[in-house]
Amino acid sequence: MVARAPFRRFDRLPTRARAIRLGWLLTALLCWGALPGSSVARAAACAAPFHEGLEEAIERVTAELAETPDAADLYLRRAGLERLHGDFEACAGDLERTGELEPDLPGLALGRSRLARALGAEAEALAWVDIELRSETLGPDLAFEALELRAELLGSAGRPADALAAWTTLIDLHPAPSPDWFLARACFQEPEAAVRGLDDGLARIGDSISLLLAACDLEEELGRIDAACSRLQKVADSSARPENWYARQGDLLARAGRPAEARERYLAARARLQERPRQQRLTASARRLATHIDTALAELPR
């Protein structure tokens, strides 16, 4: 008999839970929220200087190659920059040249894996990353990069049990794991196991807002509203803007059908906001919070 995998398929999670877990994986895109304008304008604002910097970096490596035309590591470095720039044909050419000069160069198979992924060939990408991980000359930094890419590829390939194992391996082996890895692993775990995993992350790396909020979301999913509120209180206690977290507590309690407690939290948020200097109360974020509090209070049942 096949043992039941220790996770729920992502597509079988409730709609709100799916949205929550997708949100965890978008924490790296916080620059969007910090820029004004439409999503297209924000994307352009972030992408333009990024691509300009890549073009300059490609030019610098090209100049180095003019001096040392047989340097395989320079071709590999330029290939990575070209991939990020979206010039996949040039990237493929430089990877091919790298292989001609030094076929066993550490990072070459990883570069080929990343290009294959960018082109949508994820099975090929996984094959290349496995080749990289079998290399006897692979250093720790490249090994961790390869393990991370492998975990991502397994998840997108619809192999959640393997992805869960891969993220766990990466987290266990790395001396300073990224909070994002704990969030990624939690997407493939049952809520109870995911909470434990996030708490393990908090114990290893210290307080992390992203991990605390993810654990709070899972506590709510499990129906542990008081535990979720306690986690939000922990964030509020260390925040320069606790009113934001009081309002989140109000939202949580309102969703849980506890209007009296929700009202108390919203009123606490409003009181704390009103204590701010006038200049701070007039900022766009403060006005949005005030509007949210007023709307939420008006919608609570009497």
XYZ file of C-alpha atoms in Angstrom:
302
model
C 0.000 0.000 0.000
C 1.275 3.458 -0.904
C 1.721 5.704 2.116
C -0.163 8.980 2.110
C 2.130 11.899 1.374
C 2.447 14.362 4.295
C 0.879 17.329 2.518
C -2.288 18.411 0.793
C -2.138 19.014 -2.926
C -1.937 22.749 -3.510
C -4.912 22.691 -5.914
C -7.049 21.072 -3.214
C -6.466 23.781 -0.645
C -9.328 26.198 0.073
C -9.258 29.310 -2.103
C -8.111 31.595 0.715
C -5.369 29.162 1.724
C -4.118 29.026 -1.861
C -4.034 32.806 -1.993
C -2.178 32.962 1.311
C 0.481 30.495 0.242
C 0.965 32.171 -3.107
C 1.405 35.405 -1.186
C 4.252 33.920 0.825
C 6.129 33.155 -2.384
C 5.747 36.730 -3.585
C 7.516 38.322 -0.640
C 10.593 38.851 -2.792
C 8.537 41.224 -4.966
C 7.954 43.804 -2.222
C 9.445 46.509 -4.399
C 6.140 46.575 -6.316
C 4.305 47.860 -3.260
C 6.891 50.549 -2.602
C 6.512 52.214 -5.987
C 3.683 54.483 -7.166
C 1.539 53.986 -10.231
C 0.057 51.065 -12.099
C 1.504 47.562 -11.992
C 2.927 48.059 -15.485
C 4.602 51.304 -14.468
C 5.985 49.715 -11.321
C 7.357 46.788 -13.303
C 8.973 49.140 -15.787
C 10.456 51.250 -12.987
C 12.083 48.183 -11.440
C 13.127 46.550 -14.717
C 14.692 49.524 -16.506
C 17.680 50.137 -14.182
C 18.090 46.367 -13.767
C 18.513 45.850 -17.511
C 20.759 48.892 -17.833
C 23.011 47.420 -15.163
C 23.055 44.069 -16.953
C 24.071 45.665 -20.228
C 26.989 47.389 -18.532
C 28.024 44.140 -16.832
C 27.881 42.254 -20.140
C 30.060 44.919 -21.750
C 32.621 44.625 -18.949
C 32.852 40.833 -19.285
C 33.089 41.163 -23.072
C 36.021 43.540 -22.614
C 37.705 41.009 -20.326
C 37.161 38.289 -22.933
C 38.900 40.442 -25.517
C 41.997 40.228 -23.317
C 41.601 36.531 -22.377
C 39.524 34.899 -25.144
C 39.923 31.358 -23.809
C 38.660 32.038 -20.264
C 35.798 29.570 -19.831
C 34.675 31.133 -16.564
C 34.150 34.488 -18.294
C 31.945 32.907 -20.957
C 29.939 31.250 -18.201
C 29.597 34.523 -16.317
C 28.475 36.358 -19.443
C 25.993 33.592 -20.235
C 24.341 34.118 -16.859
C 24.077 37.859 -17.454
C 22.659 37.322 -20.945
C 20.029 34.961 -19.575
C 18.936 37.544 -17.021
C 18.835 40.113 -19.818
C 16.551 37.852 -21.856
C 19.054 37.211 -24.658
C 18.669 33.437 -24.612
C 20.359 32.847 -27.970
C 23.528 34.627 -26.852
C 23.355 32.791 -23.522
C 23.156 29.418 -25.293
C 26.122 30.357 -27.466
C 28.269 31.307 -24.495
C 27.317 28.129 -22.643
C 28.308 26.117 -25.705
C 31.655 27.924 -25.873
C 32.191 27.307 -22.143
C 31.638 23.589 -22.704
C 34.140 23.538 -25.547
C 36.811 25.208 -23.433
C 36.195 23.463 -20.092
C 33.430 20.826 -20.186
C 33.719 20.011 -16.476
C 33.689 23.616 -15.246
C 31.663 23.863 -12.013
C 28.479 25.803 -12.664
C 28.203 24.955 -16.370
C 25.447 22.373 -15.943
C 23.702 24.748 -13.525
C 23.837 27.491 -16.151
C 22.350 25.130 -18.727
C 19.644 24.202 -16.238
C 18.716 27.833 -15.676
C 18.556 28.506 -19.403
C 16.368 25.448 -19.973
C 14.042 26.635 -17.231
C 13.846 30.109 -18.733
C 12.860 28.493 -22.048
C 10.139 26.432 -20.367
C 11.964 23.109 -20.677
C 11.694 22.157 -17.015
C 12.371 18.427 -17.456
C 15.626 19.290 -19.209
C 16.390 21.851 -16.503
C 15.964 19.199 -13.824
C 18.242 16.799 -15.691
C 20.975 19.418 -15.933
C 20.752 20.397 -12.268
C 21.063 16.734 -11.284
C 24.212 16.513 -13.411
C 25.612 19.540 -11.575
C 24.892 17.974 -8.195
C 26.759 14.810 -9.181
C 29.926 16.783 -9.909
C 32.847 15.881 -7.653
C 34.315 19.390 -7.918
C 31.186 21.277 -6.886
C 31.827 23.830 -4.139
C 29.337 24.535 -1.344
C 27.985 27.802 -2.777
C 27.157 26.273 -6.151
C 25.812 23.164 -4.430
C 23.318 25.240 -2.446
C 22.292 27.151 -5.581
C 21.728 23.851 -7.374
C 19.741 22.397 -4.474
C 17.518 25.475 -4.384
C 16.882 25.331 -8.120
C 16.156 21.612 -7.906
C 13.568 22.156 -5.160
C 11.873 24.868 -7.229
C 11.829 22.668 -10.336
C 10.358 19.712 -8.479
C 7.570 21.894 -7.154
C 6.699 23.333 -10.556
C 6.859 19.834 -12.072
C 3.964 18.699 -9.889
C 6.081 16.512 -7.623
C 5.172 17.938 -4.203
C 6.548 15.079 -2.098
C 9.922 15.364 -3.833
C 9.819 19.156 -3.571
C 9.107 18.918 0.157
C 12.062 16.581 0.626
C 14.304 18.828 -1.476
C 13.455 21.978 0.479
C 14.014 20.103 3.744
C 17.417 18.884 2.550
C 18.454 22.403 1.568
C 17.272 23.872 4.876
C 18.973 21.162 6.923
C 22.309 21.446 5.102
C 22.642 25.222 4.845
C 24.244 26.977 7.842
C 22.110 30.109 7.345
C 18.923 29.204 5.462
C 16.801 31.901 3.861
C 13.347 32.622 5.320
C 12.000 32.182 1.792
C 13.007 28.515 1.872
C 10.858 27.861 4.941
C 7.954 29.604 3.211
C 8.466 27.560 0.050
C 8.566 24.316 2.027
C 5.395 25.222 3.907
C 3.495 25.271 0.608
C 3.987 21.505 0.373
C 3.140 20.640 3.980
C -0.059 20.020 5.875
C -0.918 23.119 7.940
C 0.098 21.545 11.269
C 3.473 20.444 9.920
C 3.902 23.776 8.174
C 3.428 25.669 11.449
C 6.089 23.510 13.097
C 8.407 24.094 10.159
C 7.931 27.847 10.304
C 8.558 27.834 14.045
C 11.759 25.889 13.380
C 12.726 28.653 10.987
C 12.010 31.327 13.578
C 14.129 29.430 16.088
C 17.035 29.177 13.647
C 17.090 32.622 12.080
C 15.352 34.787 14.674
C 12.252 36.920 14.249
C 11.131 37.198 10.642
C 7.956 39.088 9.777
C 7.311 36.885 6.749
C 7.564 33.681 8.795
C 5.477 35.069 11.657
C 2.714 36.163 9.294
C 2.744 32.852 7.443
C 2.436 30.996 10.748
C -0.414 33.325 11.721
C -2.247 32.531 8.477
C -1.867 28.819 9.130
C -3.083 29.132 12.707
C -6.211 30.788 11.317
C -6.588 28.027 8.731
C -6.452 25.517 11.595
C -9.068 27.466 13.558
C -6.605 28.531 16.258
C -7.646 32.156 16.337
C -6.165 33.005 19.736
C -2.797 31.586 18.688
C -2.925 33.653 15.500
C -3.756 36.792 17.494
C -0.847 36.103 19.831
C 1.520 35.922 16.880
C 0.227 39.235 15.555
C 0.650 40.730 19.018
C 4.282 39.647 18.994
C 4.790 41.559 15.757
C 2.908 44.577 17.142
C 5.030 44.663 20.287
C 8.199 45.088 18.232
C 6.724 47.380 15.577
C 7.056 51.137 15.277
C 3.519 51.114 13.844
C 1.562 48.715 16.077
C -1.756 50.128 14.838
C -1.315 48.193 11.597
C -1.102 44.935 13.509
C -3.995 45.811 15.816
C -6.101 46.308 12.698
C -4.937 42.924 11.387
C -6.046 41.390 14.662
C -9.412 43.050 14.166
C -9.674 41.600 10.656
C -8.788 38.149 11.964
C -11.348 38.275 14.767
C -14.026 39.626 12.433
C -13.470 36.729 10.034
C -13.696 34.351 12.984
C -17.116 35.699 13.970
C -15.946 37.457 17.135
C -17.210 41.015 16.523
C -16.886 42.363 20.071
C -13.201 41.480 20.225
C -12.699 42.706 16.665
C -14.230 46.063 17.602
C -11.860 46.392 20.569
C -8.840 45.781 18.316
C -10.027 48.233 15.663
C -10.618 50.885 18.318
C -7.138 50.246 19.727
C -5.720 50.685 16.233
C -7.656 53.923 15.740
C -6.536 55.286 19.120
C -2.899 54.503 18.412
C -3.151 56.056 14.970
C -4.662 59.232 16.422
C -1.698 59.535 18.786
C 0.593 60.028 15.801
C 1.778 63.532 14.904
C -0.484 65.224 12.368
C 2.091 64.922 9.600
C 2.215 61.144 10.039
C -1.588 60.855 10.148
C -1.810 62.576 6.764
C 0.387 60.109 4.897
C -1.299 57.943 2.274
C -0.709 54.748 4.236
C -2.152 56.251 7.433
C -5.233 57.504 5.580
C -5.750 54.079 4.019
C -5.522 52.465 7.444
C -7.981 54.954 8.941
C -10.443 54.305 6.111
C -10.071 50.557 6.549
C -10.712 50.803 10.291
C -13.795 52.987 9.810
C -15.206 50.675 7.132
C -14.521 47.553 9.185
C -16.169 49.029 12.277
C -19.236 50.019 10.271
C -19.567 46.488 8.889
C -19.377 44.733 12.258
C -22.697 43.376 13.531
C -24.123 45.193 16.531
